[in-house]
Amino acid sequence: MQIRSLTLREIHLKLLTPFETSMDRVTERRILLAELNLDSAFGWGECTAGENPFYSPEDTQTCWHIITTYLWPMLKGKSIDSASDIWPLLEQVRGHTMAKATLETAAWDAEAKVKNLPLWKLLGGTREEIPCGVSIGIKETVEELTAAVKKELDSGYQRIKLKIKPGKDLVPVQHIRNLYPRIKLSVDANSAYRADDLHLLQQLDAFYLMMIEQPLGWDDLFGHVAIQKNLQTPVCLDECIHTYEQAEAAISLGACKIINVKLGRVGGHLQAKRIHDLCAKNSLPVWCGGMLESGVGRAHNIAMSTQSNFSLPGDVSASARYWHQDIITPEVTVSPEGTITVPTAPGIGFLPNLKRIDTLTTRKLHLT
Ligand code: OSB
Ligand code: MG
């Protein structure tokens, strides 16, 4: 298969409601979309970098720069047998996993379309339906939080994840746990705590959470070892795991018991699959994280989540929770049982809505 051209677009998409974490408050997404032409097929990928480098070192603008200056020249005109050849072609560039994943995931969609297969089958997925949870941002008041949780439980979501930070932790979590003693509940700190907050984190053990996600620094594997050793609640790593090697280190050090896999953070489907397989071999469950993606990224997350060790509900939820109107047809919907039915059409299985995308586009570059 020959890599023929790339159309890179930036779209601006307003969230229905602002999303607040310990890192920042997002009201509008700036999303890059890659449309990669492989033979006669066009594959779509979404860049999951944030608008600022507060979650990881990349942002929308660094990704545009890295893709156009370095990554595209490494790919253009190349002949490949499979999308799994993309990662090695980009290896000279260190880091920049989100920029790489933008193109790599587009190549997987294209390959699946060339082969007339749903992407999830090409990836070796087996699940025809995936379990869904939601990530709920930090709220001003416990009443607001309670209303948000009730709404998601009423919709059928199987797991509730609460964002926490110092001062917005024990009280809201205890409140929700008391109201709903039996639900699957977890928390995500996005690196808001320090090693000497151990005592506070231990108090969360009382709420029998499924996990505490990324309590310490975004790159602090070592610190998480001591935290996990002294907590009953499983630690789940998100930010820390940006390579296969970091996953290996985390597992062998005992820094976590669960890993959240995000396509952008690890560099695309090939690396996600390697980490998935490594975790399976070591009996760690994984789940699919979210980055407030538009429909294209959401579709890739669904395909990835069909692999067998994605055994915990992910953060992949319905388009309508985020957007007035998504950029794909049909939109992603969730059943009253809290599941997404995996699409059967070739590639990502959802159609990018070009008309809608055009109206949201703020810049566009066609590269050959
Ligand atoms: O830590 O999982 C995270 C959103 C942006 C950046 C980091 C995270 C998140 C979420 C939202 O938790 C998940 C989603 O609903 O897409
Ligand atoms: Mg997280």
PDB file of C-alpha atoms and ligand atoms in Angstrom, residues 19 21 23 55 135 161 163 188 190 213 238-239 260 262 290-293 298 315 317 321-322, ligand 1:
ATOM      1  CA  PHE A  19     -14.961  20.045  31.849  1.00  0.00           C
ATOM      2  CA  THR A  21     -10.053  18.821  36.362  1.00  0.00           C
ATOM      3  CA  MET A  23      -5.269  20.584  35.562  1.00  0.00           C
ATOM      4  CA  TYR A  55      -1.980  16.984  30.778  1.00  0.00           C
ATOM      5  CA  SER A 135     -15.661  10.720  33.798  1.00  0.00           C
ATOM      6  CA  LYS A 161     -15.281   8.245  37.788  1.00  0.00           C
ATOM      7  CA  LYS A 163     -12.287  13.977  39.171  1.00  0.00           C
ATOM      8  CA  ASP A 188      -8.911  10.502  39.024  1.00  0.00           C
ATOM      9  CA  ASN A 190      -4.523  13.935  37.348  1.00  0.00           C
ATOM     10  CA  GLU A 213      -6.099   7.115  38.960  1.00  0.00           C
ATOM     11  CA  ASP A 238      -2.696   7.185  33.134  1.00  0.00           C
ATOM     12  CA  GLU A 239      -0.198  10.039  32.514  1.00  0.00           C
ATOM     13  CA  ASN A 260      -5.602   3.228  31.518  1.00  0.00           C
ATOM     14  CA  LYS A 262      -5.058   6.050  25.646  1.00  0.00           C
ATOM     15  CA  GLY A 290     -10.837   9.379  26.996  1.00  0.00           C
ATOM     16  CA  MET A 291      -9.515  12.782  25.950  1.00  0.00           C
ATOM     17  CA  LEU A 292     -12.795  14.581  25.211  1.00  0.00           C
ATOM     18  CA  GLU A 293     -12.542  13.266  21.653  1.00  0.00           C
ATOM     19  CA  ARG A 298     -14.173   8.070  19.842  1.00  0.00           C
ATOM     20  CA  ASP A 315     -14.287   6.486  29.649  1.00  0.00           C
ATOM     21  CA  SER A 317     -19.302   7.507  26.274  1.00  0.00           C
ATOM     22  CA  ARG A 321     -22.597  13.996  26.444  1.00  0.00           C
ATOM     23  CA  TYR A 322     -20.010  16.259  24.827  1.00  0.00           C
TER      24      TYR A 322
HETATM   25  O1  OSB B   1      -7.279  11.978  32.918  1.00  0.00           O
HETATM   26  O2  OSB B   1      -8.642  10.719  31.927  1.00  0.00           O
HETATM   27  C1  OSB B   1      -8.138  11.835  32.069  1.00  0.00           C
HETATM   28  C2  OSB B   1      -9.962  14.375  29.869  1.00  0.00           C
HETATM   29  C3  OSB B   1      -8.900  15.131  29.419  1.00  0.00           C
HETATM   30  C4  OSB B   1      -7.633  14.842  29.867  1.00  0.00           C
HETATM   31  C5  OSB B   1      -7.414  13.776  30.748  1.00  0.00           C
HETATM   32  C6  OSB B   1      -8.479  13.004  31.185  1.00  0.00           C
HETATM   33  C7  OSB B   1      -9.774  13.330  30.759  1.00  0.00           C
HETATM   34  C8  OSB B   1     -10.970  12.630  31.200  1.00  0.00           C
HETATM   35  C9  OSB B   1     -12.189  12.723  30.339  1.00  0.00           C
HETATM   36  O3  OSB B   1     -11.046  12.040  32.256  1.00  0.00           O
HETATM   37  C10 OSB B   1     -12.506  11.461  29.651  1.00  0.00           C
HETATM   38  C11 OSB B   1     -13.543  11.681  28.589  1.00  0.00           C
HETATM   39  O4  OSB B   1     -14.715  11.733  28.927  1.00  0.00           O
HETATM   40  O5  OSB B   1     -13.163  11.804  27.399  1.00  0.00           O
END
